[in-house]
PDB file of C-alpha atoms and ligand atoms in Angstrom:
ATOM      1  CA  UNK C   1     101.830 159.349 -79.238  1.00 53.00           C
ATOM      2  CA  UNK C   2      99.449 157.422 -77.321  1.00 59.00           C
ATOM      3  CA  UNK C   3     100.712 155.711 -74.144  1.00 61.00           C
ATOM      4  CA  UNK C   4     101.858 152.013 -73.407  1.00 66.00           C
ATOM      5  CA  UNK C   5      99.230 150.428 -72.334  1.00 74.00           C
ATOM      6  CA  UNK C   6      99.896 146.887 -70.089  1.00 77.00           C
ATOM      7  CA  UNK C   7      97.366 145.018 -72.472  1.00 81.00           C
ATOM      8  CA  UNK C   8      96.138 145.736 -75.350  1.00 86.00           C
ATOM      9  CA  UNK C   9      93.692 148.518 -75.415  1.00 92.00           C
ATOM     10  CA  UNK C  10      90.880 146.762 -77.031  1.00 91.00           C
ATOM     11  CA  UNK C  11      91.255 144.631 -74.190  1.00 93.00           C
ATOM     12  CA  UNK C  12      91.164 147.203 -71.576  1.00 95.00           C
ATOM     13  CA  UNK C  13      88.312 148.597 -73.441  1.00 96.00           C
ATOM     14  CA  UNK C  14      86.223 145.386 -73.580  1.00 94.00           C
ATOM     15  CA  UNK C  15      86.548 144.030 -70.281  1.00 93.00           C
ATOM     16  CA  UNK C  16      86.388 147.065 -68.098  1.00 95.00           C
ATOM     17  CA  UNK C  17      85.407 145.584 -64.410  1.00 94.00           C
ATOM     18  CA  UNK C  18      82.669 148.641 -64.188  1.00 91.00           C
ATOM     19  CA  UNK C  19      81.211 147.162 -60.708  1.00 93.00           C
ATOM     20  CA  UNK C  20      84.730 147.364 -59.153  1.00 95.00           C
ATOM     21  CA  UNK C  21      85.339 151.019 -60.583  1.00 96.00           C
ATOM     22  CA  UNK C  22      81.932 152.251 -59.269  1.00 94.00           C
ATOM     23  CA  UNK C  23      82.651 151.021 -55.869  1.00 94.00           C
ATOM     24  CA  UNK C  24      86.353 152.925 -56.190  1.00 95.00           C
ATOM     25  CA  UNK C  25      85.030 156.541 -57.644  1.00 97.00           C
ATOM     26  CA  UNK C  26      82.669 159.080 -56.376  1.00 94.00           C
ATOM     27  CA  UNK C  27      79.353 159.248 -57.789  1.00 91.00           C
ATOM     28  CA  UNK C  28      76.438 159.787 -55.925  1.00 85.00           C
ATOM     29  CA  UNK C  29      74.323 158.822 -59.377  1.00 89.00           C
ATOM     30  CA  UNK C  30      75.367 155.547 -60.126  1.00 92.00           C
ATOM     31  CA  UNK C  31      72.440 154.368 -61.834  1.00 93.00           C
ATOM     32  CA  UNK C  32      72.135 157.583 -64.223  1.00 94.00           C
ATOM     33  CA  UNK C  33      75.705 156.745 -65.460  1.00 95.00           C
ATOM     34  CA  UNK C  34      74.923 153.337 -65.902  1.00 95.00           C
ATOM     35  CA  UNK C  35      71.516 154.679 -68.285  1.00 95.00           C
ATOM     36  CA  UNK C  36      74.212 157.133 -69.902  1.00 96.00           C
ATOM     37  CA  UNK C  37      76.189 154.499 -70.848  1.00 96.00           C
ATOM     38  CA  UNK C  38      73.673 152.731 -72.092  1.00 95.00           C
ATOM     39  CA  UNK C  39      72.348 155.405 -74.169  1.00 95.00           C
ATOM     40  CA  UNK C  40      75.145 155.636 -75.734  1.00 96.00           C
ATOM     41  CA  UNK C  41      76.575 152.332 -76.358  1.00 96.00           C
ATOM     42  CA  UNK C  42      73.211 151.864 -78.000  1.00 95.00           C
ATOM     43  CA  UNK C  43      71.996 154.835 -80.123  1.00 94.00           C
ATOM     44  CA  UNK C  44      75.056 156.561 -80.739  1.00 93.00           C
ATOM     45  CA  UNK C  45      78.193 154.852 -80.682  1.00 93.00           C
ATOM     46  CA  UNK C  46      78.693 154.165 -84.438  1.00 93.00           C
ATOM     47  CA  UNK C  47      76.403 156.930 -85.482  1.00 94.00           C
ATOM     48  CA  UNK C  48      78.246 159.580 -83.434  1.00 96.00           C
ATOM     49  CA  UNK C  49      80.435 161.409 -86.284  1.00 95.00           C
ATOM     50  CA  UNK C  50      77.821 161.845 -88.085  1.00 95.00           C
ATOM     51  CA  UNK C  51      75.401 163.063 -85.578  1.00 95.00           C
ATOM     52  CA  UNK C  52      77.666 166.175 -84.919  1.00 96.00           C
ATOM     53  CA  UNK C  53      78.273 166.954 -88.291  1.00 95.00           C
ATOM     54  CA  UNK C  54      74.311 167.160 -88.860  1.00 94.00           C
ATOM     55  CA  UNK C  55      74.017 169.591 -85.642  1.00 94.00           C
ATOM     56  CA  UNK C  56      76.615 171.954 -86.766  1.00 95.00           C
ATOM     57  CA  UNK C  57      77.561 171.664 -90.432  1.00 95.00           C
ATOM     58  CA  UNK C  58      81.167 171.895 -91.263  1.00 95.00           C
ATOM     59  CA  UNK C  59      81.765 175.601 -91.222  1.00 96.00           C
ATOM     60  CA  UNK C  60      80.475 176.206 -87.509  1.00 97.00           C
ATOM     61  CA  UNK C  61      82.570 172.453 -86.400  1.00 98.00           C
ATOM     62  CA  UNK C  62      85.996 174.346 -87.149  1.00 97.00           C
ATOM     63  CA  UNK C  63      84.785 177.390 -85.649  1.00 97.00           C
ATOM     64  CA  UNK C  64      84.018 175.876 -82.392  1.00 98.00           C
ATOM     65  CA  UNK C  65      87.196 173.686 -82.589  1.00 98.00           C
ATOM     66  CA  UNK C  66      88.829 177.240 -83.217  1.00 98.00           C
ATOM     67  CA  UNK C  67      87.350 179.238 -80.586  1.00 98.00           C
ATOM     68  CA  UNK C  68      88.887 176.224 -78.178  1.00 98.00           C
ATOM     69  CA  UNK C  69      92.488 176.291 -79.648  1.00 98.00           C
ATOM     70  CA  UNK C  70      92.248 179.872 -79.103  1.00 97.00           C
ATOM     71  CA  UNK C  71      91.287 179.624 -75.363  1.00 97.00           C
ATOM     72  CA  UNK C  72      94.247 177.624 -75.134  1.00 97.00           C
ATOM     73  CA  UNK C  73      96.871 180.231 -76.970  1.00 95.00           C
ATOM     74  CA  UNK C  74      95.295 183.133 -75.285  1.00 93.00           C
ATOM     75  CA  UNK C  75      95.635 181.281 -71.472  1.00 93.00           C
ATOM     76  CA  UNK C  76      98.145 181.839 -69.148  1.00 88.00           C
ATOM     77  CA  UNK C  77      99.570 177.967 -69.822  1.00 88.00           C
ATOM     78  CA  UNK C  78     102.977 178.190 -70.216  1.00 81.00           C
ATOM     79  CA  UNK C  79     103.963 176.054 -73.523  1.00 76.00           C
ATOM     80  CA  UNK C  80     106.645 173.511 -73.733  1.00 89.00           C
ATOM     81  CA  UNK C  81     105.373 169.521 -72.249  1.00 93.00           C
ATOM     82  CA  UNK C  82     101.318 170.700 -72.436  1.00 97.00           C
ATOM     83  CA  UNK C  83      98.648 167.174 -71.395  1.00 97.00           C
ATOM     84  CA  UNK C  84      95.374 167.459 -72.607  1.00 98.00           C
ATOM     85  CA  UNK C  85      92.120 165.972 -71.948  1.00 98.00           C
ATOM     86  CA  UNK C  86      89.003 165.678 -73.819  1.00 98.00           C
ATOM     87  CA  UNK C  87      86.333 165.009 -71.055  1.00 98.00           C
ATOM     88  CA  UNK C  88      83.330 163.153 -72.107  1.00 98.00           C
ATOM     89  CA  UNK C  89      85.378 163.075 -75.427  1.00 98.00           C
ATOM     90  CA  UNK C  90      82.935 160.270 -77.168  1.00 98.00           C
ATOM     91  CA  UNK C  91      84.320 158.963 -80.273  1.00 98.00           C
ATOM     92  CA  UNK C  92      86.830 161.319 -80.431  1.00 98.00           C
ATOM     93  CA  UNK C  93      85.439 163.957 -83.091  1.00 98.00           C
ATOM     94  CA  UNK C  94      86.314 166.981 -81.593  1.00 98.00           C
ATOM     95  CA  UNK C  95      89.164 165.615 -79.712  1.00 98.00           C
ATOM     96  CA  UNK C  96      91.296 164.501 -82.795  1.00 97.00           C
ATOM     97  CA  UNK C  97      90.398 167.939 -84.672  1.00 98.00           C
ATOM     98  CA  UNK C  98      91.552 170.421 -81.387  1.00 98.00           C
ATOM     99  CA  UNK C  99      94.753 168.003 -80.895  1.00 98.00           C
ATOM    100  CA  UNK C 100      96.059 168.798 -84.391  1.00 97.00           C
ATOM    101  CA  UNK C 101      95.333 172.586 -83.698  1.00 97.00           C
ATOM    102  CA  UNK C 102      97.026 172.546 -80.509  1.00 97.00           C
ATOM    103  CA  UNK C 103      99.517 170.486 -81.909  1.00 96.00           C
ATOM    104  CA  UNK C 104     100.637 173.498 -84.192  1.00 95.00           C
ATOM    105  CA  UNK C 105     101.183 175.681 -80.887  1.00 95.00           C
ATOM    106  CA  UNK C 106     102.776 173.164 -78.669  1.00 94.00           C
ATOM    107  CA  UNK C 107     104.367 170.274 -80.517  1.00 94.00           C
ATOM    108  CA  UNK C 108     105.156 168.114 -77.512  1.00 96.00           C
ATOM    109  CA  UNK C 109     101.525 167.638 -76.715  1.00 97.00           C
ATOM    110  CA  UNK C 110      99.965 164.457 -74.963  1.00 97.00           C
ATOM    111  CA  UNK C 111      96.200 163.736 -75.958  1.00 97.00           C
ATOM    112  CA  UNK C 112      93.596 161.783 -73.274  1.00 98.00           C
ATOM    113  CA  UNK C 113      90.140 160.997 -74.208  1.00 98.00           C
ATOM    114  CA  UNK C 114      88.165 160.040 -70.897  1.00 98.00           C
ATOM    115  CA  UNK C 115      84.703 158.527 -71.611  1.00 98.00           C
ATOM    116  CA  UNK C 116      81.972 156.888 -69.825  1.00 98.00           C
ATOM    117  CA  UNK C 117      80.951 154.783 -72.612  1.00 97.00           C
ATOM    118  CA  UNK C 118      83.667 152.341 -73.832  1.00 97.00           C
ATOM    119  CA  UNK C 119      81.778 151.768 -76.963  1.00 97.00           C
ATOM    120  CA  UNK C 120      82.115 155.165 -77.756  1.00 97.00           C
ATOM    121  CA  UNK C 121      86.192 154.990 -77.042  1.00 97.00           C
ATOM    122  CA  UNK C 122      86.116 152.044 -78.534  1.00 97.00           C
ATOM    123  CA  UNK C 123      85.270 153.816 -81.718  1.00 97.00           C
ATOM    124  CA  UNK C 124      87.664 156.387 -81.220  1.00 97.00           C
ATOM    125  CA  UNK C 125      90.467 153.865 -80.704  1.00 95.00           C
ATOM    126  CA  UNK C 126      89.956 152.144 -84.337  1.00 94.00           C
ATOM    127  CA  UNK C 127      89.809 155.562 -86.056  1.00 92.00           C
ATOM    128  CA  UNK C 128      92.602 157.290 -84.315  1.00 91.00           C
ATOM    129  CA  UNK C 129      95.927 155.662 -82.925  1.00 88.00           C
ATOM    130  CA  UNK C 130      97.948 158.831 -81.330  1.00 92.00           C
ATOM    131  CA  UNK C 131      94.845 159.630 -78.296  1.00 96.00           C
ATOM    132  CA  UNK C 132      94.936 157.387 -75.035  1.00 96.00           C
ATOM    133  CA  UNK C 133      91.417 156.592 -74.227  1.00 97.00           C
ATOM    134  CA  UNK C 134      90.627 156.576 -70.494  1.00 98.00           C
ATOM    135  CA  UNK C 135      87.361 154.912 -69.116  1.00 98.00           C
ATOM    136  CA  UNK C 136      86.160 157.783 -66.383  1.00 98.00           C
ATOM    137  CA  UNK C 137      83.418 159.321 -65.090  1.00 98.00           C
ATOM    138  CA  UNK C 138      83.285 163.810 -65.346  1.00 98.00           C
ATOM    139  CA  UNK C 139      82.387 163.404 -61.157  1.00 97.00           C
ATOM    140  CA  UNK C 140      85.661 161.700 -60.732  1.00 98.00           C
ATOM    141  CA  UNK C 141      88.435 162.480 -62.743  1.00 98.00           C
ATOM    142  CA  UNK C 142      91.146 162.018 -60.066  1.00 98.00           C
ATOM    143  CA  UNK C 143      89.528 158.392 -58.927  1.00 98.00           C
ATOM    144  CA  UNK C 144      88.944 157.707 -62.940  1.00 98.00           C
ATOM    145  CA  UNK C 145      92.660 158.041 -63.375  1.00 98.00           C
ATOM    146  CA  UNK C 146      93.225 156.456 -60.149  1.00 97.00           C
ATOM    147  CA  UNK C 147      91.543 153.235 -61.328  1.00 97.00           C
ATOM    148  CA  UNK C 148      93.001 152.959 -64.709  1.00 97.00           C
ATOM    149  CA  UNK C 149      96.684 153.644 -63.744  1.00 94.00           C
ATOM    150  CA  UNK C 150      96.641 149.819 -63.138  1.00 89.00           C
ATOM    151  CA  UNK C 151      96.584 149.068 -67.275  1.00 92.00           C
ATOM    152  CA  UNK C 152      98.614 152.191 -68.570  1.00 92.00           C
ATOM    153  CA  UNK C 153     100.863 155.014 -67.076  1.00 92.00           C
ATOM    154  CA  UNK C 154      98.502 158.620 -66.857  1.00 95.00           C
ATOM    155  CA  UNK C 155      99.160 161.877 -66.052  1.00 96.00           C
ATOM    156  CA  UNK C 156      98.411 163.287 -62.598  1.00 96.00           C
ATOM    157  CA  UNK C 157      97.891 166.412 -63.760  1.00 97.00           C
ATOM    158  CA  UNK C 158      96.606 168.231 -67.289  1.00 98.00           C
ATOM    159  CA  UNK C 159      97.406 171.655 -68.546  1.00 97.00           C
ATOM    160  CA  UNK C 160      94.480 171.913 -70.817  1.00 98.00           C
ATOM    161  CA  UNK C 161      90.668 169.904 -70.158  1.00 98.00           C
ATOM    162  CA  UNK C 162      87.680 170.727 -72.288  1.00 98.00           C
ATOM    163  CA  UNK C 163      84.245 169.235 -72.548  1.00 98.00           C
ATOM    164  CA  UNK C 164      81.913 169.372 -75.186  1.00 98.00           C
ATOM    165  CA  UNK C 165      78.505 168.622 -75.441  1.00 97.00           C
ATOM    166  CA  UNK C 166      78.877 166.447 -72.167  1.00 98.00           C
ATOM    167  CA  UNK C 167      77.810 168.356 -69.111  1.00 98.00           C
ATOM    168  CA  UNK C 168      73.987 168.519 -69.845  1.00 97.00           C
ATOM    169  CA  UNK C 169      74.650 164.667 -69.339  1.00 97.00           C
ATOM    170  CA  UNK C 170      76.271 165.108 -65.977  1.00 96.00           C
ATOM    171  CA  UNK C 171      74.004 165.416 -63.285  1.00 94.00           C
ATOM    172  CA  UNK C 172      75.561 167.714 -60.482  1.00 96.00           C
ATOM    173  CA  UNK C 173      78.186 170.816 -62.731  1.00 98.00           C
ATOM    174  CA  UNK C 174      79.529 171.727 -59.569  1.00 98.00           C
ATOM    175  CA  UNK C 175      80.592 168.215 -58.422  1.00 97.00           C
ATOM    176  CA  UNK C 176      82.337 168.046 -61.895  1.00 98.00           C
ATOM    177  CA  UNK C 177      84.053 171.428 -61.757  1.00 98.00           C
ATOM    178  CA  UNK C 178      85.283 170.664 -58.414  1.00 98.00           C
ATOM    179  CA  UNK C 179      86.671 167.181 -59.826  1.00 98.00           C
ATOM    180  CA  UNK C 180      87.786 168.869 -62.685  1.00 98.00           C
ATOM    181  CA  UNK C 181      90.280 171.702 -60.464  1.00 98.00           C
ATOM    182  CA  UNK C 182      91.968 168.401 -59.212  1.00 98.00           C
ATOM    183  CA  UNK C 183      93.845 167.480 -61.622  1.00 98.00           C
ATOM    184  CA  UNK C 184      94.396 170.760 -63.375  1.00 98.00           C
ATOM    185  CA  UNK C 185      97.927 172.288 -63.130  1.00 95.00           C
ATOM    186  CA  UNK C 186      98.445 175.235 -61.492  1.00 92.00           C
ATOM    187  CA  UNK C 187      97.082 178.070 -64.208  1.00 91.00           C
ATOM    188  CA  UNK C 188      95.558 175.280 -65.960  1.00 96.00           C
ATOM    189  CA  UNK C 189      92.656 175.961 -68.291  1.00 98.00           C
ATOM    190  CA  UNK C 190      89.120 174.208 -68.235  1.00 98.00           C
ATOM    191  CA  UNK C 191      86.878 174.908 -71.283  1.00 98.00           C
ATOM    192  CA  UNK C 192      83.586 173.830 -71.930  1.00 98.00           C
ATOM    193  CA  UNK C 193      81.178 174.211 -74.638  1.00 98.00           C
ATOM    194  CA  UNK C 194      77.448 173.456 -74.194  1.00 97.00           C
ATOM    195  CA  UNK C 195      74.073 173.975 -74.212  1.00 96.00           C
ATOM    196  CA  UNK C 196      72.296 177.357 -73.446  1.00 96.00           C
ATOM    197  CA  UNK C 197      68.910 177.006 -72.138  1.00 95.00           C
ATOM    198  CA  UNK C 198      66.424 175.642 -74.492  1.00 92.00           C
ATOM    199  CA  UNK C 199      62.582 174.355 -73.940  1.00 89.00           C
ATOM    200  CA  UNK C 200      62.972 171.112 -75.802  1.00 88.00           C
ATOM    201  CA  UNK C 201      62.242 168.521 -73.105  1.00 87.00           C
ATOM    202  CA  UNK C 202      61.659 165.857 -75.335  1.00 87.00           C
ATOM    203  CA  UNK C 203      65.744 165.517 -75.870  1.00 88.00           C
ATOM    204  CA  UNK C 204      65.523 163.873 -72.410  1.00 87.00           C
ATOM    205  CA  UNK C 205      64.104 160.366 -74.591  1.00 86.00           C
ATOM    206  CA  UNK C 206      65.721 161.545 -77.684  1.00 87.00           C
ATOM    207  CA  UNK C 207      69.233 162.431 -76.875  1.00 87.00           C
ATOM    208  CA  UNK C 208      69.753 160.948 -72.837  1.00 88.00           C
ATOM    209  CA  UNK C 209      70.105 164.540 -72.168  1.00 90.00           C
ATOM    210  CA  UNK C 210      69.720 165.283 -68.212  1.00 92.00           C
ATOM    211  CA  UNK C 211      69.729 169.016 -68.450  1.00 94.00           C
ATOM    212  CA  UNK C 212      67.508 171.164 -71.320  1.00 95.00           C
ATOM    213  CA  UNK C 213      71.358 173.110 -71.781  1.00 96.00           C
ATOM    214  CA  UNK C 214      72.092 176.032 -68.986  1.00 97.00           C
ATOM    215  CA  UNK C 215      71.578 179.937 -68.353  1.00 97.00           C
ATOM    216  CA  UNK C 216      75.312 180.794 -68.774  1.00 96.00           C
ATOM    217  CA  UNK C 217      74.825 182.838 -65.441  1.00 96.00           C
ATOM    218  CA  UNK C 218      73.899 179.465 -63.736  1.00 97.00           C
ATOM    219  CA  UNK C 219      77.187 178.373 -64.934  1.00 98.00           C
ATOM    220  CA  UNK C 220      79.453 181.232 -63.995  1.00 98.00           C
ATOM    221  CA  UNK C 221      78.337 181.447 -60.568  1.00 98.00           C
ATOM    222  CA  UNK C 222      78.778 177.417 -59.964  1.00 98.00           C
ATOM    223  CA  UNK C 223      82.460 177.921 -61.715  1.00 98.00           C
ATOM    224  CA  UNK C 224      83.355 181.165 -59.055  1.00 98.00           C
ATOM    225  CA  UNK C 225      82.964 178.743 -56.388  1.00 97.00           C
ATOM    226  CA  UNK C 226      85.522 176.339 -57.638  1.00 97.00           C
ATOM    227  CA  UNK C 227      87.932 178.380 -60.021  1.00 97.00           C
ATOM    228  CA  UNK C 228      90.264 181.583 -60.194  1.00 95.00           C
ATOM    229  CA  UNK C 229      89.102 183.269 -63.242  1.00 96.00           C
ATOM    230  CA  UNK C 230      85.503 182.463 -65.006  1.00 98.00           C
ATOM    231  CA  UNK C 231      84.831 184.213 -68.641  1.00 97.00           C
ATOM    232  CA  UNK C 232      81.510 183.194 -70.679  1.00 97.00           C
ATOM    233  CA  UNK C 233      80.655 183.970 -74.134  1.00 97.00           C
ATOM    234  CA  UNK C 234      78.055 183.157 -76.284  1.00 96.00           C
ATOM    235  CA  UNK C 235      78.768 182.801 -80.411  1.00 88.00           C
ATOM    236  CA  UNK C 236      76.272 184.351 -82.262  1.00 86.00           C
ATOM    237  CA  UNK C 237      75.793 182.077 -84.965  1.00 91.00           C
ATOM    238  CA  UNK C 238      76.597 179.288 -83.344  1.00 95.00           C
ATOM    239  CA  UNK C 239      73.832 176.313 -82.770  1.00 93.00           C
ATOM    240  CA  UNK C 240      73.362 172.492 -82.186  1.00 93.00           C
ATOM    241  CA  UNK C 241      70.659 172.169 -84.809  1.00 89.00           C
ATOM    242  CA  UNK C 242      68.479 169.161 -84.498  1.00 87.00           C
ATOM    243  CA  UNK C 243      65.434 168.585 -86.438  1.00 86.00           C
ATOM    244  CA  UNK C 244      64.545 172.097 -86.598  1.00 88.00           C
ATOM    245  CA  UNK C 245      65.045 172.650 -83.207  1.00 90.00           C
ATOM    246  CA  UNK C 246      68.191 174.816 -82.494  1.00 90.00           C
ATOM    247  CA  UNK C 247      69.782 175.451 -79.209  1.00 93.00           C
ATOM    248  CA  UNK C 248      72.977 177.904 -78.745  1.00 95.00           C
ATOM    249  CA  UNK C 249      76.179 177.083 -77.797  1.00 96.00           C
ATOM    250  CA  UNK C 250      78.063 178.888 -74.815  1.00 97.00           C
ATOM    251  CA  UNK C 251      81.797 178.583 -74.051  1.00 98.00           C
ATOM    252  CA  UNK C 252      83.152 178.667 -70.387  1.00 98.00           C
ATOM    253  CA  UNK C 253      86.263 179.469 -69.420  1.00 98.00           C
ATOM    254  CA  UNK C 254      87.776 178.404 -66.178  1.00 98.00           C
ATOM    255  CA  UNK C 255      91.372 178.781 -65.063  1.00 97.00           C
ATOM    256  CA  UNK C 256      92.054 176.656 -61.162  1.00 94.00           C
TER     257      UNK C 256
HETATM  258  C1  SAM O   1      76.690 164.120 -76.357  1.00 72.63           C
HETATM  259  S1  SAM O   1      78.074 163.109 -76.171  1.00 72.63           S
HETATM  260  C2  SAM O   1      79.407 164.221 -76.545  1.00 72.63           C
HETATM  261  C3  SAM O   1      80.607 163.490 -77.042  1.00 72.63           C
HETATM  262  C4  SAM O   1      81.656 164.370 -77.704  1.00 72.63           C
HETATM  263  N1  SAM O   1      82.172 165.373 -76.813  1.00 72.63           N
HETATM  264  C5  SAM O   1      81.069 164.988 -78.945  1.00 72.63           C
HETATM  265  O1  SAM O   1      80.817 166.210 -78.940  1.00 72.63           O
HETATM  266  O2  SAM O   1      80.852 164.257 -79.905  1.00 72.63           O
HETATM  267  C6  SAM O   1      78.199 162.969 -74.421  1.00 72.63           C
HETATM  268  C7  SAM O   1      79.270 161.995 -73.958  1.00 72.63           C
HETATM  269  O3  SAM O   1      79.369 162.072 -72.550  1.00 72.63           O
HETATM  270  C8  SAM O   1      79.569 160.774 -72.033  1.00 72.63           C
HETATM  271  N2  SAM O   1      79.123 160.830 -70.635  1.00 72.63           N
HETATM  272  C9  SAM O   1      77.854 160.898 -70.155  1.00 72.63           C
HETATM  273  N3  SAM O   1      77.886 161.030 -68.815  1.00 72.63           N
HETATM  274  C10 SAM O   1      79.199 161.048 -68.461  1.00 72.63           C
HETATM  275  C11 SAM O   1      79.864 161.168 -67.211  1.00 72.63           C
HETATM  276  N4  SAM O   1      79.208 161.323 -66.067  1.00 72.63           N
HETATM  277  N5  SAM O   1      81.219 161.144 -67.202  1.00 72.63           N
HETATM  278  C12 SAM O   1      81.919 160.986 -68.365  1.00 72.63           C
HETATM  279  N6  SAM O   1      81.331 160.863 -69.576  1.00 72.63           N
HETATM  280  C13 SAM O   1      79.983 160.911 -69.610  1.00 72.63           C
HETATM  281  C14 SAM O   1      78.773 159.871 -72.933  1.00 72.63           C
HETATM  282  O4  SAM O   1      79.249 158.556 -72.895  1.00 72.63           O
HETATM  283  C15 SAM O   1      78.990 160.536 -74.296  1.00 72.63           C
HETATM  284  O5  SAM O   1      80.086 160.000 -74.968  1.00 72.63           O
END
């Protein structure tokens, strides 16, 4: 179920005092998450669903929500009370079809969507009822959670976090790992799925995308600074398709 909230979350949503919570978290790159934001509210808020179903089809969407759950079964978490957290969860598309995956493996399961862009949780919110959407910035998750404990009661702690699609948005990966091992339980798992390296600058304009995707490598030695155990795979197959242009998909696995 999604949490008590002190007002009503539409509320919360729509009248989020952003220059207060900027002053309160640490970002260095105020002005790109204000862009981000921006972006998004704009170009993809209401078009967002469909947007990933176009750059994956439905076939290769359940395999990557898959590949996630199975991250999860196959970590070291022990199961019984499990929080999870979609970071950078946008409206909610992937989050909503890994909770009801997880949810087979560990029924009493609490599901977090933290967002930049309220539009895009605002979406999320009038689709699906049982996720508690958190305004919050990847750089900050402790000081995100920190500011919104004011309207609802939130976890200090998650056992599971993943990220999809959202760190070639993020300017500095190792400032969000770091922030990430915060507020991960001990043995707690951190999965992301992005980018690989592609050439396509022009997704810059096109998408708001701050990094053309990563060299997996780049990304496991910026994770062995931060957590225990890193694992990366690529899935052949798997590719954000856009217009022709397709980039592949790596998955990171980090356990704090
Ligand atoms: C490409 S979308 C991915 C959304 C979702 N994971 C999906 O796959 O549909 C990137 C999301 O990251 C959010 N975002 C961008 N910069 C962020 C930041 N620094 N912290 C948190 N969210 C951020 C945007 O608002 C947007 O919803």
């Amino acid at each position: 179920m999604a949490l008590e909230m002190r007002l009503p979350v539409e509320e919360y949503l729509e009248n989020f005092d952003f220059k207060s919570f900027l002053r309160s978290v640490k970002v260095r790159d105020e002005r790109l998450i204000l862009d981000q934001i921006r972006y998004f509210t704009v170009k993809e808020a209401v078009e967002r669903d469909r947007i990933v179903e176009s750059y994956f089809g439905s076939e290769k969407i359940s395999e990557i929500v898959d590949i996630l759950v199975n991250k999860f079964k196959f970590s070291p978490i022990k199961h019984g009370k499990i929080r999870t957290l979609d970071l950078g969860s946008g409206t909610g598309f992937f989050t909503v079809r890994v909770a009801e995956k997880l949810r087979k493996l560990a029924p009493d399961l609490e599901v977090y969507a933290m967002d930049a862009t309220p539009s895009m949780l605002k979406v999320l919110v009038n689709k699906y009822k049982n996720v508690t959407p958190i305004i919050g910035v990847a750089e900050d998750v402790r000081g995100s959670l920190n500011f919104s404990s004011g309207f609802m009661d939130l976890p200090s702690e998650f056992e599971f976090i993943f990220s999809i699609l959202t760190l070639h948005h993020c300017l500095n990966v190792a400032n969000v790992f770091r922030s990430v091992n915060e507020v991960l339980g001990s043995n707690g798992l951190f999965v992301v799925a992005d980018l690989c390296k592609h050439e396509f600058e022009e997704f810059k304009l096109e998408m708001g995308d701050v990094h053309l995707g990563f060299n997996p490598e780049e990304i496991r030695e910026i994770a062995k600074e931060t957590f225990s155990e890193v694992k990366i795979e690529i899935e052949p197959g798997i590719k954000c398709e856009c217009s022709g242009r397709g980039a592949e998909i790596f998955f990171a696995s980090m356990i704090k």
